[in-house]
PDB file of C-alpha atoms in Angstrom:
ATOM      1  CA  MET P   2       0.135   0.095   0.025  1.00 72.00           C
ATOM      2  CA  GLY P   3       1.367   3.340  -0.819  1.00 94.00           C
ATOM      3  CA  VAL P   4       1.264   6.871   0.556  1.00 97.00           C
ATOM      4  CA  PHE P   5       0.377   9.822  -1.400  1.00 98.00           C
ATOM      5  CA  LYS P   6       2.144  13.071  -0.516  1.00 98.00           C
ATOM      6  CA  PHE P   7       0.474  16.288  -1.741  1.00 98.00           C
ATOM      7  CA  ARG P   8       1.848  19.746  -1.317  1.00 98.00           C
ATOM      8  CA  VAL P   9      -1.412  21.858  -0.854  1.00 98.00           C
ATOM      9  CA  VAL P  10      -0.624  25.728  -1.785  1.00 97.00           C
ATOM     10  CA  VAL P  11      -3.788  28.184  -1.017  1.00 96.00           C
ATOM     11  CA  ASP P  12      -4.358  30.831  -3.597  1.00 95.00           C
ATOM     12  CA  ILE P  13      -3.529  33.911  -1.494  1.00 93.00           C
ATOM     13  CA  GLU P  14      -0.621  36.636  -1.988  1.00 91.00           C
ATOM     14  CA  GLU P  15       1.680  35.028   0.783  1.00 91.00           C
ATOM     15  CA  ASP P  16       3.624  31.785   0.318  1.00 93.00           C
ATOM     16  CA  VAL P  17       1.474  29.495   2.575  1.00 96.00           C
ATOM     17  CA  PHE P  18       1.232  25.585   1.873  1.00 97.00           C
ATOM     18  CA  ARG P  19       0.892  22.448   3.827  1.00 98.00           C
ATOM     19  CA  ASP P  20       1.837  19.147   2.739  1.00 98.00           C
ATOM     20  CA  VAL P  21      -0.405  16.346   3.521  1.00 98.00           C
ATOM     21  CA  GLU P  22       0.201  12.627   3.476  1.00 98.00           C
ATOM     22  CA  ILE P  23      -2.571   9.967   2.786  1.00 98.00           C
ATOM     23  CA  LYS P  24      -2.709   6.366   1.919  1.00 97.00           C
ATOM     24  CA  ASP P  25      -3.520   5.710  -1.996  1.00 97.00           C
ATOM     25  CA  THR P  26      -6.301   3.727  -0.870  1.00 97.00           C
ATOM     26  CA  GLN P  27      -8.513   6.533   0.978  1.00 97.00           C
ATOM     27  CA  THR P  28     -11.145   8.526  -0.526  1.00 97.00           C
ATOM     28  CA  PHE P  29     -11.040  12.162  -1.642  1.00 97.00           C
ATOM     29  CA  GLU P  30     -13.339  12.658   1.275  1.00 97.00           C
ATOM     30  CA  ASP P  31     -10.729  11.756   3.637  1.00 98.00           C
ATOM     31  CA  LEU P  32      -8.219  14.120   1.345  1.00 98.00           C
ATOM     32  CA  HIS P  33     -11.072  17.099   1.900  1.00 97.00           C
ATOM     33  CA  GLU P  34     -10.920  16.797   5.523  1.00 97.00           C
ATOM     34  CA  ALA P  35      -7.300  16.576   5.923  1.00 97.00           C
ATOM     35  CA  VAL P  36      -7.174  19.686   3.721  1.00 97.00           C
ATOM     36  CA  VAL P  37      -9.499  21.652   5.785  1.00 97.00           C
ATOM     37  CA  ALA P  38      -8.110  20.783   9.271  1.00 96.00           C
ATOM     38  CA  SER P  39      -4.354  21.446   7.705  1.00 97.00           C
ATOM     39  CA  TYR P  40      -5.863  24.955   7.385  1.00 97.00           C
ATOM     40  CA  ASP P  41      -7.680  25.101  10.532  1.00 96.00           C
ATOM     41  CA  PHE P  42     -10.847  25.731   8.165  1.00 96.00           C
ATOM     42  CA  ARG P  43     -14.452  24.328   9.906  1.00 94.00           C
ATOM     43  CA  GLY P  44     -15.121  22.220   7.015  1.00 89.00           C
ATOM     44  CA  ASP P  45     -18.783  23.174   7.036  1.00 93.00           C
ATOM     45  CA  GLN P  46     -18.933  24.499   3.301  1.00 94.00           C
ATOM     46  CA  MET P  47     -19.626  22.836  -0.042  1.00 94.00           C
ATOM     47  CA  ALA P  48     -16.628  21.679  -1.935  1.00 96.00           C
ATOM     48  CA  SER P  49     -14.893  19.800  -5.087  1.00 96.00           C
ATOM     49  CA  PHE P  50     -12.072  18.732  -6.428  1.00 97.00           C
ATOM     50  CA  TYR P  51     -11.270  18.882 -10.061  1.00 97.00           C
ATOM     51  CA  MET P  52      -8.696  16.665 -11.780  1.00 97.00           C
ATOM     52  CA  SER P  53      -6.001  19.164 -13.274  1.00 96.00           C
ATOM     53  CA  ASP P  54      -3.818  19.215 -16.104  1.00 94.00           C
ATOM     54  CA  ASP P  55      -0.234  21.337 -16.202  1.00 93.00           C
ATOM     55  CA  SER P  56      -2.176  24.358 -16.772  1.00 94.00           C
ATOM     56  CA  TRP P  57      -4.476  24.056 -13.877  1.00 95.00           C
ATOM     57  CA  GLU P  58      -7.368  23.666 -16.006  1.00 94.00           C
ATOM     58  CA  LYS P  59     -10.638  22.085 -14.174  1.00 95.00           C
ATOM     59  CA  GLY P  60     -11.256  18.589 -15.381  1.00 94.00           C
ATOM     60  CA  GLN P  61     -13.199  16.070 -14.235  1.00 93.00           C
ATOM     61  CA  GLU P  62     -15.053  17.131 -10.859  1.00 94.00           C
ATOM     62  CA  ILE P  63     -15.495  15.171  -7.767  1.00 94.00           C
ATOM     63  CA  GLY P  64     -17.971  16.645  -5.434  1.00 92.00           C
ATOM     64  CA  LEU P  65     -18.527  16.464  -1.833  1.00 87.00           C
ATOM     65  CA  MET P  66     -22.181  15.817  -2.538  1.00 80.00           C
ATOM     66  CA  ASP P  67     -23.971  13.613  -4.797  1.00 67.00           C
ATOM     67  CA  MET P  68     -24.855  15.603  -7.844  1.00 61.00           C
ATOM     68  CA  SER P  69     -26.341  12.614 -10.197  1.00 59.00           C
ATOM     69  CA  PHE P  70     -29.806  13.872  -9.484  1.00 58.00           C
ATOM     70  CA  GLY P  71     -31.202  10.475 -10.214  1.00 60.00           C
ATOM     71  CA  GLU P  72     -28.897   9.286 -13.289  1.00 61.00           C
ATOM     72  CA  GLU P  73     -27.222   6.055 -12.973  1.00 63.00           C
ATOM     73  CA  GLN P  74     -23.842   7.468 -13.805  1.00 69.00           C
ATOM     74  CA  GLY P  75     -23.340  10.502 -12.183  1.00 68.00           C
ATOM     75  CA  PRO P  76     -20.074  12.147 -11.217  1.00 76.00           C
ATOM     76  CA  PRO P  77     -17.935  10.904  -8.768  1.00 87.00           C
ATOM     77  CA  THR P  78     -18.633  11.724  -4.949  1.00 92.00           C
ATOM     78  CA  MET P  79     -15.497  12.262  -2.514  1.00 95.00           C
ATOM     79  CA  LYS P  80     -17.092   9.529  -0.146  1.00 94.00           C
ATOM     80  CA  THR P  81     -16.905   6.859  -2.934  1.00 93.00           C
ATOM     81  CA  ALA P  82     -13.891   8.361  -5.095  1.00 95.00           C
ATOM     82  CA  VAL P  83     -10.613   6.084  -4.036  1.00 97.00           C
ATOM     83  CA  LEU P  84      -7.441   8.209  -4.594  1.00 97.00           C
ATOM     84  CA  LYS P  85      -5.804   5.569  -6.488  1.00 97.00           C
ATOM     85  CA  ASP P  86      -8.326   5.495  -9.159  1.00 96.00           C
ATOM     86  CA  PHE P  87      -7.893   9.135 -10.198  1.00 97.00           C
ATOM     87  CA  VAL P  88      -4.141   9.790  -8.949  1.00 96.00           C
ATOM     88  CA  SER P  89      -1.093   7.571 -10.649  1.00 92.00           C
ATOM     89  CA  ALA P  90       1.896  10.198 -10.908  1.00 94.00           C
ATOM     90  CA  LYS P  91       4.415  12.202  -9.252  1.00 96.00           C
ATOM     91  CA  GLY P  92       3.510  15.824 -10.509  1.00 96.00           C
ATOM     92  CA  GLN P  93      -0.125  15.140 -10.945  1.00 97.00           C
ATOM     93  CA  LYS P  94      -2.087  18.241 -10.216  1.00 98.00           C
ATOM     94  CA  ILE P  95      -5.631  18.789  -8.472  1.00 98.00           C
ATOM     95  CA  LEU P  96      -7.715  21.712  -7.828  1.00 98.00           C
ATOM     96  CA  TYR P  97      -9.702  21.969  -4.932  1.00 97.00           C
ATOM     97  CA  VAL P  98     -12.425  24.428  -4.359  1.00 96.00           C
ATOM     98  CA  TYR P  99     -13.886  25.149  -0.699  1.00 96.00           C
ATOM     99  CA  ASP P 100     -16.800  27.646  -0.126  1.00 94.00           C
ATOM    100  CA  PHE P 101     -18.389  28.371  -3.477  1.00 92.00           C
ATOM    101  CA  LEU P 102     -19.423  31.976  -2.225  1.00 92.00           C
ATOM    102  CA  ARG P 103     -15.818  32.893  -0.710  1.00 94.00           C
ATOM    103  CA  MET P 104     -14.008  30.642  -3.323  1.00 95.00           C
ATOM    104  CA  TRP P 105     -11.193  29.361  -1.422  1.00 97.00           C
ATOM    105  CA  ILE P 106      -8.884  27.845  -4.234  1.00 97.00           C
ATOM    106  CA  PHE P 107      -6.109  25.279  -3.280  1.00 98.00           C
ATOM    107  CA  TYR P 108      -3.710  24.009  -5.625  1.00 98.00           C
ATOM    108  CA  LEU P 109      -2.614  20.437  -4.811  1.00 98.00           C
ATOM    109  CA  GLU P 110       0.547  18.599  -6.365  1.00 98.00           C
ATOM    110  CA  LEU P 111       1.749  15.015  -5.953  1.00 98.00           C
ATOM    111  CA  LEU P 112       5.213  15.134  -4.604  1.00 98.00           C
ATOM    112  CA  GLU P 113       5.644  11.936  -4.169  1.00 96.00           C
ATOM    113  CA  ILE P 114       4.596   8.316  -3.475  1.00 96.00           C
ATOM    114  CA  LYS P 115       6.097   6.411  -0.747  1.00 96.00           C
ATOM    115  CA  GLU P 116       6.002   3.481   1.537  1.00 95.00           C
ATOM    116  CA  GLU P 117       3.581   3.343   4.327  1.00 94.00           C
ATOM    117  CA  ASP P 118       4.985   4.068   7.855  1.00 94.00           C
ATOM    118  CA  PRO P 119       3.270   1.476  10.080  1.00 93.00           C
ATOM    119  CA  THR P 120       3.648   3.691  12.682  1.00 94.00           C
ATOM    120  CA  GLN P 121       1.891   6.645  11.463  1.00 94.00           C
ATOM    121  CA  GLY P 122      -1.753   7.402  10.976  1.00 95.00           C
ATOM    122  CA  TYR P 123      -3.042   8.621   7.841  1.00 97.00           C
ATOM    123  CA  PRO P 124      -3.929  11.272   6.445  1.00 97.00           C
ATOM    124  CA  CYS P 125      -1.522  13.375   8.230  1.00 97.00           C
ATOM    125  CA  LEU P 126       0.341  16.958   7.994  1.00 97.00           C
ATOM    126  CA  ALA P 127       3.710  16.146   7.113  1.00 97.00           C
ATOM    127  CA  LEU P 128       4.944  19.878   6.822  1.00 97.00           C
ATOM    128  CA  SER P 129       3.481  23.437   7.376  1.00 97.00           C
ATOM    129  CA  PHE P 130       4.692  26.732   5.886  1.00 97.00           C
ATOM    130  CA  GLY P 131       3.156  30.118   6.771  1.00 96.00           C
ATOM    131  CA  ASP P 132       0.110  31.260   8.666  1.00 95.00           C
ATOM    132  CA  ALA P 133      -3.066  30.094   7.127  1.00 94.00           C
ATOM    133  CA  PRO P 134      -5.705  32.881   6.648  1.00 95.00           C
ATOM    134  CA  SER P 135      -8.618  32.874   8.238  1.00 93.00           C
ATOM    135  CA  GLU P 136     -11.490  31.100   6.679  1.00 93.00           C
ATOM    136  CA  ASP P 137     -13.687  34.199   7.069  1.00 91.00           C
ATOM    137  CA  SER P 138     -11.062  36.623   5.910  1.00 89.00           C
ATOM    138  CA  LYS P 139     -12.353  36.600   2.073  1.00 83.00           C
TER     139      LYS P 139
END
């Protein structure tokens, strides 16, 4: 079982980022909770991940809520989408939008894929750089 190490950069003027480690078998919901916790946000707002390319263009959406509206094949949800089914290569990029009114945007890049440390609980915060903005500052 592998561990993904993501650099999570918040879109503000100052240089602020967090490195989050998470098992490849965990879900995007687990990653969502880890990102929110790493920035001391409340986690009570809508959010979505967007698989991205090298230009940070939005691709496939993975939403917090089920948006299938009764369709059989709706978009994947964070609760059911497993990281290893969408993420596979170092350098892969993902956009994360939290709170669609304030539009907090985070840029996630896969820094490395490493072996799991059996003494470590995942997800975990591996590195914190800079002061997190207040969730209500926008």
